[in-house]
Structures are given as C-alpha cells and as structure tokens.
Short mmCIF file of C-alpha atoms and ligand atoms in Angstrom, two decimals:
data_model
loop_
_atom_site.label_atom_id
_atom_site.label_comp_id
_atom_site.label_asym_id
_atom_site.label_seq_id
_atom_site.Cartn_x
_atom_site.Cartn_y
_atom_site.Cartn_z
CA MET L 1 -141.05 46.73 2.33
CA ASN L 2 -138.63 45.65 -0.38
CA LYS L 3 -140.04 42.47 -1.90
CA GLY L 4 -138.10 42.68 -5.16
CA LEU L 5 -134.42 43.01 -4.45
CA VAL L 6 -133.67 40.13 -2.11
CA PRO L 7 -131.09 37.46 -2.97
CA SER L 8 -132.73 34.60 -4.86
CA LEU L 9 -132.79 30.99 -3.69
CA PHE L 10 -130.47 30.29 -6.62
CA SER L 11 -127.87 32.84 -5.51
CA GLN L 12 -128.17 31.68 -1.91
CA LYS L 13 -127.08 28.23 -3.00
CA ILE L 14 -123.79 29.64 -4.30
CA GLU L 15 -120.85 30.07 -1.96
CA GLY L 16 -118.62 33.09 -2.35
CA SER L 17 -114.91 32.62 -2.79
CA LYS L 18 -113.29 31.05 0.26
CA THR L 19 -110.01 32.67 -0.64
CA LEU L 20 -111.39 36.18 -0.51
CA ALA L 21 -110.52 36.66 3.14
CA VAL L 22 -106.84 36.03 2.39
CA THR L 23 -106.94 38.32 -0.66
CA ALA L 24 -108.57 41.09 1.36
CA ARG L 25 -105.98 40.75 4.13
CA VAL L 26 -103.13 40.84 1.57
CA ALA L 27 -104.48 44.16 0.27
CA GLU L 28 -104.79 45.49 3.82
CA LEU L 29 -101.24 44.50 4.80
CA ARG L 30 -99.83 45.98 1.60
CA GLN L 31 -101.66 49.20 2.32
CA GLN L 32 -99.94 49.26 5.70
CA GLY L 33 -96.65 49.10 3.81
CA ARG L 34 -95.87 45.43 4.43
CA ASP L 35 -93.95 43.53 1.79
CA ILE L 36 -96.13 40.53 0.92
CA ILE L 37 -95.11 37.71 -1.43
CA ASP L 38 -98.29 36.50 -3.11
CA LEU L 39 -98.18 32.76 -3.76
CA GLY L 40 -101.96 32.61 -3.88
CA ALA L 41 -102.50 33.71 -7.45
CA GLY L 42 -103.58 31.22 -10.11
CA GLU L 43 -101.86 32.87 -13.01
CA PRO L 44 -98.46 32.82 -14.72
CA ASP L 45 -96.22 35.71 -13.74
CA PHE L 46 -94.77 35.94 -17.29
CA ASN L 47 -95.81 38.58 -19.80
CA THR L 48 -98.20 37.69 -22.61
CA PRO L 49 -96.02 36.68 -25.61
CA GLU L 50 -95.19 39.50 -27.99
CA PRO L 51 -96.93 38.02 -31.10
CA ALA L 52 -100.24 37.93 -29.19
CA CYS L 53 -99.85 41.56 -28.09
CA ALA L 54 -98.87 42.61 -31.62
CA ALA L 55 -101.92 40.86 -33.09
CA ALA L 56 -104.19 42.64 -30.61
CA LYS L 57 -102.71 46.03 -31.47
CA ALA L 58 -103.07 45.28 -35.18
CA ALA L 59 -106.70 44.26 -34.60
CA ILE L 60 -107.44 47.60 -32.95
CA ASP L 61 -105.66 49.53 -35.69
CA ALA L 62 -107.58 47.63 -38.35
CA GLY L 63 -110.89 48.44 -36.67
CA PHE L 64 -111.52 44.81 -35.75
CA THR L 65 -113.49 46.03 -32.78
CA LYS L 66 -117.08 45.00 -33.46
CA TYR L 67 -119.24 42.02 -32.54
CA THR L 68 -117.87 38.70 -33.76
CA PRO L 69 -119.89 35.54 -34.46
CA ASN L 70 -121.22 34.05 -31.22
CA PRO L 71 -119.10 30.84 -31.42
CA GLY L 72 -115.89 32.75 -32.19
CA ILE L 73 -114.14 33.86 -35.38
CA LEU L 74 -113.71 31.04 -37.87
CA GLU L 75 -109.93 31.30 -38.19
CA LEU L 76 -109.54 30.94 -34.41
CA ARG L 77 -111.81 27.89 -34.34
CA GLU L 78 -109.81 26.44 -37.23
CA GLU L 79 -106.57 27.03 -35.34
CA ILE L 80 -108.06 25.39 -32.23
CA ALA L 81 -109.10 22.39 -34.35
CA ASN L 82 -105.53 22.24 -35.58
CA TYR L 83 -104.20 22.28 -32.03
CA LEU L 84 -106.59 19.53 -30.90
CA ALA L 85 -105.67 17.41 -33.94
CA GLY L 86 -102.12 17.42 -32.57
CA TYR L 87 -103.48 15.49 -29.58
CA GLY L 88 -105.38 13.00 -31.74
CA ALA L 89 -108.94 14.30 -32.26
CA GLU L 90 -110.54 15.64 -35.42
CA TYR L 91 -112.86 18.56 -34.66
CA SER L 92 -114.54 20.79 -37.21
CA PRO L 93 -115.03 24.49 -36.37
CA ARG L 94 -118.74 23.69 -35.87
CA GLU L 95 -117.71 21.52 -32.94
CA ILE L 96 -115.86 24.36 -31.17
CA LEU L 97 -117.24 27.21 -29.07
CA VAL L 98 -114.95 30.07 -28.06
CA SER L 99 -115.87 31.78 -24.78
CA ASN L 100 -114.72 34.43 -22.33
CA GLY L 101 -112.24 32.16 -20.58
CA ALA L 102 -112.29 28.45 -19.80
CA LYS L 103 -114.41 29.18 -16.73
CA GLN L 104 -117.28 30.22 -18.99
CA SER L 105 -116.66 27.20 -21.22
CA ILE L 106 -117.21 24.87 -18.26
CA TYR L 107 -120.32 26.73 -17.15
CA ASN L 108 -121.75 26.70 -20.68
CA ALA L 109 -121.05 22.97 -20.87
CA LEU L 110 -122.79 22.24 -17.56
CA LEU L 111 -125.83 24.33 -18.50
CA ALA L 112 -125.97 22.65 -21.90
CA VAL L 113 -125.89 19.10 -20.54
CA CYS L 114 -127.21 18.90 -16.96
CA ASN L 115 -130.82 18.40 -15.92
CA PRO L 116 -132.08 19.15 -12.40
CA GLY L 117 -130.97 16.42 -10.03
CA ASP L 118 -128.31 14.95 -12.31
CA GLU L 119 -125.15 13.80 -10.56
CA VAL L 120 -121.77 15.15 -11.59
CA LEU L 121 -118.75 13.23 -10.33
CA LEU L 122 -115.92 15.35 -9.02
CA PRO L 123 -112.49 14.05 -7.97
CA THR L 124 -111.48 15.85 -4.76
CA PRO L 125 -109.35 18.01 -4.29
CA TYR L 126 -111.10 20.01 -7.02
CA TRP L 127 -110.82 23.41 -8.60
CA THR L 128 -112.88 25.73 -6.44
CA SER L 129 -115.42 26.80 -9.11
CA TYR L 130 -116.58 23.32 -10.16
CA PRO L 131 -119.01 22.55 -7.30
CA GLN L 132 -120.46 26.05 -7.44
CA GLN L 133 -121.00 25.82 -11.20
CA ILE L 134 -122.54 22.36 -10.83
CA ALA L 135 -124.98 23.81 -8.26
CA MET L 136 -125.69 26.77 -10.52
CA ALA L 137 -126.61 24.29 -13.26
CA GLY L 138 -129.09 22.61 -10.88
CA ALA L 139 -127.08 19.38 -10.63
CA GLN L 140 -125.64 17.53 -7.62
CA THR L 141 -121.93 17.11 -6.98
CA VAL L 142 -120.77 13.64 -6.00
CA TYR L 143 -117.30 13.95 -4.51
CA MET L 144 -114.72 11.25 -5.18
CA PRO L 145 -111.76 11.31 -2.80
CA ALA L 146 -108.34 11.40 -4.45
CA THR L 147 -106.05 11.54 -1.44
CA GLN L 148 -102.37 12.42 -1.27
CA GLU L 149 -101.57 8.71 -0.78
CA MET L 150 -103.37 8.09 -4.09
CA GLY L 151 -101.19 10.72 -5.76
CA PHE L 152 -104.31 12.93 -5.76
CA LYS L 153 -105.76 10.74 -8.53
CA ILE L 154 -108.93 8.65 -8.64
CA THR L 155 -108.75 5.08 -9.90
CA ALA L 156 -110.82 3.59 -12.70
CA ARG L 157 -112.36 1.19 -10.24
CA GLN L 158 -113.38 4.01 -7.93
CA LEU L 159 -115.02 5.72 -10.89
CA ALA L 160 -116.90 2.57 -11.90
CA GLU L 161 -118.22 2.20 -8.35
CA ALA L 162 -119.33 5.84 -8.13
CA ILE L 163 -121.47 5.77 -11.26
CA THR L 164 -125.24 5.55 -10.68
CA GLU L 165 -128.28 5.89 -12.92
CA LYS L 166 -128.25 9.59 -12.11
CA THR L 167 -124.65 10.19 -13.20
CA ARG L 168 -124.55 12.59 -16.12
CA LEU L 169 -120.82 13.20 -16.29
CA ILE L 170 -117.47 13.53 -14.56
CA ILE L 171 -115.34 16.65 -14.47
CA PHE L 172 -111.79 15.54 -15.07
CA ASN L 173 -108.82 17.87 -14.63
CA SER L 174 -105.29 16.74 -15.47
CA PRO L 175 -102.94 18.45 -14.69
CA SER L 176 -104.96 19.42 -11.67
CA ASN L 177 -105.52 22.70 -9.94
CA PRO L 178 -104.81 22.60 -6.95
CA THR L 179 -102.63 19.47 -6.73
CA GLY L 180 -100.59 19.54 -9.95
CA ALA L 181 -101.30 15.80 -10.34
CA VAL L 182 -100.98 14.40 -13.86
CA TYR L 183 -102.62 11.12 -14.90
CA SER L 184 -100.38 8.72 -16.82
CA ARG L 185 -101.43 7.33 -20.16
CA ALA L 186 -102.22 3.95 -18.57
CA GLU L 187 -104.34 5.60 -15.85
CA MET L 188 -106.22 7.59 -18.50
CA ASP L 189 -106.74 4.43 -20.59
CA ALA L 190 -108.35 2.69 -17.62
CA ILE L 191 -110.59 5.67 -16.87
CA ALA L 192 -111.51 6.01 -20.56
CA GLU L 193 -112.59 2.37 -20.56
CA VAL L 194 -115.01 2.95 -17.67
CA ILE L 195 -116.39 6.00 -19.46
CA ARG L 196 -116.84 3.97 -22.65
CA ASP L 197 -118.58 1.11 -20.84
CA SER L 198 -120.84 3.29 -18.70
CA GLY L 199 -121.78 5.82 -21.37
CA ILE L 200 -121.37 8.80 -19.02
CA GLY L 201 -120.00 12.10 -20.30
CA VAL L 202 -116.73 13.85 -19.47
CA ILE L 203 -115.83 17.47 -19.19
CA SER L 204 -112.06 17.27 -19.50
CA ASP L 205 -110.56 20.54 -18.27
CA GLU L 206 -107.16 20.57 -19.97
CA ILE L 207 -106.26 24.18 -19.25
CA TYR L 208 -102.84 23.12 -17.84
CA LEU L 209 -102.04 20.53 -20.54
CA GLU L 210 -99.09 22.55 -21.89
CA LEU L 211 -97.58 22.75 -18.42
CA ILE L 212 -96.40 19.18 -17.73
CA TYR L 213 -92.80 18.71 -16.68
CA GLY L 214 -90.20 16.06 -17.34
CA THR L 215 -92.45 13.33 -18.79
CA ASP L 216 -94.24 12.36 -21.99
CA ASP L 217 -96.42 9.89 -20.13
CA TYR L 218 -99.74 11.72 -20.23
CA ALA L 219 -102.66 12.14 -22.60
CA SER L 220 -105.43 14.49 -23.57
CA PHE L 221 -108.96 13.11 -23.83
CA CYS L 222 -108.45 13.93 -27.54
CA ALA L 223 -106.43 10.72 -27.68
CA TYR L 224 -109.65 8.64 -27.48
CA PRO L 225 -111.42 9.37 -30.76
CA ASP L 226 -113.91 6.56 -30.21
CA LEU L 227 -115.15 8.51 -27.14
CA LYS L 228 -115.67 11.72 -29.08
CA ASP L 229 -119.45 11.66 -28.56
CA GLN L 230 -118.99 11.48 -24.79
CA VAL L 231 -116.21 14.03 -24.32
CA LEU L 232 -116.18 17.80 -23.95
CA ILE L 233 -112.67 19.25 -24.08
CA VAL L 234 -112.08 22.53 -22.24
CA ASN L 235 -108.93 24.52 -22.85
CA GLY L 236 -107.77 28.08 -23.54
CA VAL L 237 -104.79 30.38 -23.63
CA SER L 238 -104.97 31.74 -20.07
CA LYS L 239 -102.36 29.48 -18.48
CA SER L 240 -100.39 28.22 -21.50
CA HIS L 241 -99.69 31.70 -22.86
CA ALA L 242 -99.92 33.90 -19.76
CA MET L 243 -103.15 35.44 -21.06
CA THR L 244 -105.45 35.30 -18.03
CA GLY L 245 -106.71 38.86 -18.58
CA TRP L 246 -107.57 38.38 -22.25
CA ARG L 247 -110.41 35.97 -21.35
CA ILE L 248 -110.28 33.37 -24.10
CA GLY L 249 -111.21 29.74 -23.50
CA TYR L 250 -113.01 27.14 -25.57
CA LEU L 251 -115.15 24.04 -25.56
CA ALA L 252 -114.85 21.28 -28.15
CA GLY L 253 -117.29 18.41 -28.43
CA PRO L 254 -120.23 16.85 -30.26
CA GLU L 255 -122.00 19.35 -32.49
CA ASN L 256 -125.41 19.06 -30.78
CA VAL L 257 -123.91 19.87 -27.37
CA ILE L 258 -121.78 22.69 -28.77
CA LYS L 259 -124.94 24.12 -30.35
CA ALA L 260 -126.74 23.93 -27.00
CA ALA L 261 -123.81 25.59 -25.22
CA ALA L 262 -123.68 28.27 -27.93
CA LYS L 263 -127.36 29.03 -27.33
CA VAL L 264 -126.63 29.59 -23.64
CA GLN L 265 -123.73 31.86 -24.50
CA SER L 266 -125.67 33.78 -27.15
CA HIS L 267 -128.08 35.03 -24.49
CA SER L 268 -125.57 35.66 -21.72
CA THR L 269 -122.41 37.18 -23.20
CA SER L 270 -122.33 36.62 -27.00
CA GLY L 271 -118.98 36.16 -28.73
CA ALA L 272 -115.72 36.77 -26.85
CA ALA L 273 -113.82 40.04 -27.28
CA SER L 274 -112.78 40.52 -30.92
CA ILE L 275 -109.32 41.81 -30.03
CA SER L 276 -108.65 38.97 -27.62
CA GLN L 277 -109.63 36.41 -30.24
CA LYS L 278 -107.01 37.80 -32.64
CA ALA L 279 -104.45 37.69 -29.83
CA ALA L 280 -105.37 34.09 -29.00
CA LEU L 281 -105.06 33.12 -32.65
CA ALA L 282 -101.53 34.54 -32.75
CA ALA L 283 -100.69 32.83 -29.45
CA LEU L 284 -101.79 29.42 -30.74
CA ARG L 285 -99.55 29.91 -33.77
CA ILE L 286 -96.44 30.37 -31.63
CA PRO L 287 -94.24 27.29 -32.10
CA ALA L 288 -94.05 25.10 -28.99
CA GLU L 289 -90.25 25.58 -28.90
CA ASP L 290 -90.77 29.30 -28.29
CA MET L 291 -92.79 28.54 -25.14
CA GLN L 292 -90.22 26.08 -23.84
CA GLU L 293 -88.18 28.58 -21.86
CA GLN L 294 -91.18 29.53 -19.75
CA LYS L 295 -91.98 25.87 -19.19
CA ASP L 296 -88.38 25.12 -18.15
CA GLU L 297 -88.50 27.98 -15.68
CA PHE L 298 -91.71 26.61 -14.13
CA SER L 299 -90.04 23.22 -13.87
CA ARG L 300 -86.98 24.65 -12.09
CA ARG L 301 -89.19 26.51 -9.64
CA ARG L 302 -91.22 23.37 -9.02
CA GLU L 303 -88.08 21.48 -8.04
CA THR L 304 -86.78 24.30 -5.85
CA VAL L 305 -90.07 24.78 -4.00
CA PHE L 306 -90.48 21.02 -3.58
CA SER L 307 -87.02 20.65 -2.06
CA LEU L 308 -87.38 23.71 0.19
CA LEU L 309 -90.79 22.51 1.43
CA SER L 310 -89.39 19.03 2.01
CA SER L 311 -86.83 20.54 4.38
CA ILE L 312 -89.56 21.97 6.65
CA PRO L 313 -90.43 19.59 9.50
CA SER L 314 -93.98 18.17 9.54
CA VAL L 315 -94.81 19.35 6.01
CA ASP L 316 -95.85 16.36 3.90
CA VAL L 317 -95.23 17.29 0.28
CA SER L 318 -95.56 15.36 -2.99
CA MET L 319 -93.87 16.37 -6.25
CA PRO L 320 -96.48 17.72 -8.66
CA GLY L 321 -96.27 16.74 -12.33
CA GLY L 322 -97.80 19.83 -13.89
CA ALA L 323 -99.59 23.20 -13.62
CA PHE L 324 -97.82 25.63 -11.25
CA TYR L 325 -99.10 24.56 -7.86
CA ILE L 326 -97.81 22.43 -5.03
CA PHE L 327 -100.23 21.12 -2.41
CA PRO L 328 -98.59 19.97 0.83
CA ASP L 329 -100.40 18.44 3.81
CA ILE L 330 -99.74 20.70 6.78
CA SER L 331 -102.24 19.12 9.20
CA ALA L 332 -99.41 18.11 11.59
CA TYR L 333 -99.41 21.78 12.65
CA PHE L 334 -103.06 21.77 13.73
CA GLY L 335 -103.27 22.37 17.48
CA ARG L 336 -99.85 24.07 17.63
CA SER L 337 -99.39 27.62 18.86
CA ASP L 338 -96.73 30.37 18.90
CA GLY L 339 -97.97 31.41 22.35
CA SER L 340 -100.60 33.85 21.13
CA PHE L 341 -102.21 32.25 18.06
CA THR L 342 -103.32 28.62 17.84
CA ILE L 343 -103.65 26.95 14.46
CA ALA L 344 -106.84 24.90 14.29
CA ASN L 345 -107.16 24.40 10.52
CA SER L 346 -105.69 25.32 7.15
CA VAL L 347 -107.39 28.73 7.12
CA ASP L 348 -105.62 29.54 10.41
CA PHE L 349 -102.40 28.13 8.95
CA ALA L 350 -102.66 30.45 5.92
CA THR L 351 -103.50 33.40 8.18
CA TYR L 352 -100.51 32.68 10.42
CA ILE L 353 -98.11 32.41 7.44
CA LEU L 354 -99.47 35.64 6.00
CA GLU L 355 -99.19 37.62 9.23
CA LYS L 356 -95.88 36.18 10.42
CA ALA L 357 -93.97 35.53 7.20
CA GLY L 358 -95.71 37.90 4.80
CA VAL L 359 -96.50 35.05 2.41
CA ALA L 360 -99.97 34.59 0.90
CA ILE L 361 -101.12 31.01 0.25
CA VAL L 362 -104.55 29.45 -0.25
CA PRO L 363 -106.06 27.17 2.41
CA GLY L 364 -107.06 23.71 1.16
CA GLU L 365 -110.67 24.26 2.32
CA ALA L 366 -111.17 26.12 -0.96
CA PHE L 367 -110.53 22.86 -2.81
CA GLY L 368 -112.25 20.36 -0.54
CA ALA L 369 -108.96 19.35 1.11
CA PRO L 370 -108.79 20.91 4.59
CA ASP L 371 -105.46 19.28 5.55
CA ASN L 372 -103.53 20.98 2.76
CA ILE L 373 -102.49 24.38 1.45
CA ARG L 374 -101.98 25.48 -2.13
CA ILE L 375 -98.79 27.29 -2.99
CA SER L 376 -98.45 28.77 -6.48
CA TYR L 377 -94.90 28.86 -7.82
CA ALA L 378 -95.82 31.34 -10.55
CA ASN L 379 -93.44 33.84 -8.95
CA SER L 380 -89.74 34.69 -9.26
CA MET L 381 -87.18 32.23 -7.94
CA GLU L 382 -85.92 34.94 -5.58
CA ASN L 383 -89.39 35.47 -4.11
CA LEU L 384 -90.00 31.74 -3.85
CA GLU L 385 -86.76 31.17 -1.93
CA LYS L 386 -87.50 34.11 0.35
CA ALA L 387 -91.07 32.90 0.92
CA MET L 388 -90.05 29.34 1.76
CA ALA L 389 -87.38 30.58 4.20
CA GLY L 390 -89.95 32.87 5.83
CA MET L 391 -92.44 30.05 6.12
CA LYS L 392 -89.86 27.74 7.64
CA ALA L 393 -88.86 30.33 10.23
CA ALA L 394 -92.48 31.12 11.13
CA LEU L 395 -93.35 27.43 11.51
CA SER L 396 -90.33 26.81 13.74
CA GLU L 397 -91.95 29.10 16.33
CA LEU L 398 -94.95 26.80 16.73
CA ARG L 399 -95.12 24.36 19.62
C1 PLP F 401 -108.60 24.13 -13.47
C2 PLP F 401 -108.99 25.43 -14.05
N1 PLP F 401 -109.94 25.47 -14.98
C3 PLP F 401 -110.34 26.63 -15.52
C4 PLP F 401 -109.79 27.83 -15.13
C5 PLP F 401 -110.33 29.08 -15.73
O1 PLP F 401 -109.53 29.59 -16.75
P1 PLP F 401 -109.88 30.95 -17.44
O2 PLP F 401 -109.07 32.00 -16.76
O3 PLP F 401 -109.48 30.75 -18.89
O4 PLP F 401 -111.33 31.20 -17.30
C6 PLP F 401 -108.81 27.85 -14.15
C7 PLP F 401 -108.24 29.12 -13.67
O5 PLP F 401 -107.79 29.27 -12.57
C8 PLP F 401 -108.38 26.61 -13.61
O6 PLP F 401 -107.43 26.57 -12.67
#
C-alpha cells in the first residue's frame, strides 16, 4: 500500500485551472488542422522590445549567468525604485523584492503576511490565481461583488462594510484582469481613506498600470505615501513590455514585510534568473514614448472589439479602461440551442464558440463571474475582426 505519495490535504484544497479544458481543446482542434484564433491568452502578442533582448544577450556573453542576490540585483531594484517614484512613492532598494514574475510576488506577499484563518477581501470578478493563492497561504477569501452595473468596481462604502476583525488585507487590481476596469483617482481616494481608517493592508496588483487608454484619471497606490506602511505594490515587466516568458515581477513595501517575503523566496526559488533581470533593467529604461505605439495599438483594438461586440444581439458589453481584456455578459444566451447543443452556462458558451467559430475565449467561471466571458484583444486586428464576425455568425444560429 502506498502511504507516502498521496495528494496532501493542502494540495486538495487547490483547484486546478478552470481554463485548461479550453486550452486542451484548442490544442486538439489545431492538431486536427483547424484554424483557431486564440483570444484566451493573457499576454501581449508583441515581441519583447529590442533593448531588453540585447541586454539579455550581452548578459550571457559577459558570463552574467550565476546566482544573483535573493532580492534581485541592486541596479534593477534601484531602477524599480525610480519607476515607483514616478508614481509618487519613495522606496529604497531594501524595500523591493524581485521575483520570478508578479504571480510569485503575490504569493510571497500572502505567505509573508497571512496567518491561518485571516480574511482577505477580494473584489469579484477576480484574477483566477488570487483565491487559490489565498487558500495556499491558509487564509480565507471574502468575495466582494463588483458587478457590471457597478462598472466592475467596488465602492469605498462596500469595503468599509466588509471589513471585520479578521480582515488582514484586500487584494486590489486596477486595471483589472479580467474586466479591464480602471478606478478613477476619486474612487481610489475614497478607498484609500477606508484603508487608512481601518488599518488593513493592501496588495495592489498594478501589473497593467502602463496599459490604460485615453485617460489620465487613475492612480497607483504609490500616490498615497502616508499609507506606505499598509501597502504592498506588485508590478513587473510581463504585460508592460511583452516579457511574460522572462519571469520578472516585484514587490515593494515596508522593509519588515519585504524581509519576510524574501525569506520565503530564499527557500523556494532564490533570486530570479540573472539574464532576465538584466533584460528587465533595460526594459524599465526604455522611455515611455517608445512604448506608446504598442499602447495605441491596444487602444485601437479595444475600440474595434467593443464596437463589433456591441453589434451582436444579446451581448451586454462595457468599454474597458485598461489591460487588454473585454468582459461581456452573455447570459442572455443561456438556454438557447442550435438544435444539437444547448448552452447552459459560460463554459458551454465558450465551448460552442470554439467548436463553431474556431475562436478560443475564457469562460467567466474562471474569474467568479459565470454570466460573462473574457476576450483578450492581444491579437492582430485582422484576427480580431475575423473572430468577432465568426462569433456573431455562430450566435445567430442559436434559438
Ligand atoms: C492580474 C494579474 N496579476 C499578475 C499576473 C502574473 O504576472 P506574471 O506573468 O508576471 O507572473 C497576471 C498574469 O496574467 C495578471 O493578469
């Protein structure tokens, strides 16, 4: 009898990716020779900027291929401090921990701060990894609905009412994955006030901060220096610089928490890849103007996809303010059928669109929003137009 290798209670608490079924089916259909447009991916379709690639090649040639300090190379942490200062917060390199992607930064932060049974507030829809990571840290997720009518944003009052003695922190994510919602400066001010008054902590996941379109009315949590002791900033180069595969993210916050998070990291992964850190350093030094073209292209696609989706009957779509996702409510299609397949939920909806139109999207179940679907517009304009036309045609067959 095998008593050793059975899944632990800990691992049994964790849910696998809800999007995996779609991903697996995409691979299967492609293998059968079908042309699939993948609007499921959470990554920019652009190439990593040339200066980042050049810095990585130079790092290899210079033999910069050994262990680096656990918290990250000093010059990268200095450059990150520089970047954060641009948003209003003074961080020293000792208050910054570089990790293998922002996902690890969030996990490190949760492990560094949460005690068993602590409550972590989570605006819903949420990025799919947050509740799993909260569970992995032994804490409890308290979901806070942020419906489409609310612009997918919680209110300060709602936050104040959700806070209990057990609340350790809130995970805040603006712009949001999956909704693309961006909090205005006034909305942030109101939320910051509740955080100040209540004393709870914030993990502010700002991974999409550089991808906000057509407005200056937003803020980073760096803009509240008086809250510095209560705020952990998460960011990285994955989304801003099309560097998802390089795996560089970071956490900035009070030194004692950064030290605790660094301890966690030192025994799990150690410092991030040396070559990637050099590439991230070069990426952060690229002037914002040089990234503008990519941002403008995302903005054009956002408008095109929004208007094409708006022309599909019974799809309730709101214009996102940032990131590269759009998150329409498609629940009006639940119960409809093309004669052979009946759509009962958003997973069925995504399956139907994949099989019929050859377009991969992510069902809202993955984000705690079962009436919606997430469409990524990190794809070429040509593919996006083709995909929206295919979706429209497929949906017109449903009665
Ligand atoms: C909201 C959010 N946070 C964090 C991450 C993780 O970023 P990274 O690839 O740097 O780990 C993602 C990636 O999808 C994301 O969407």
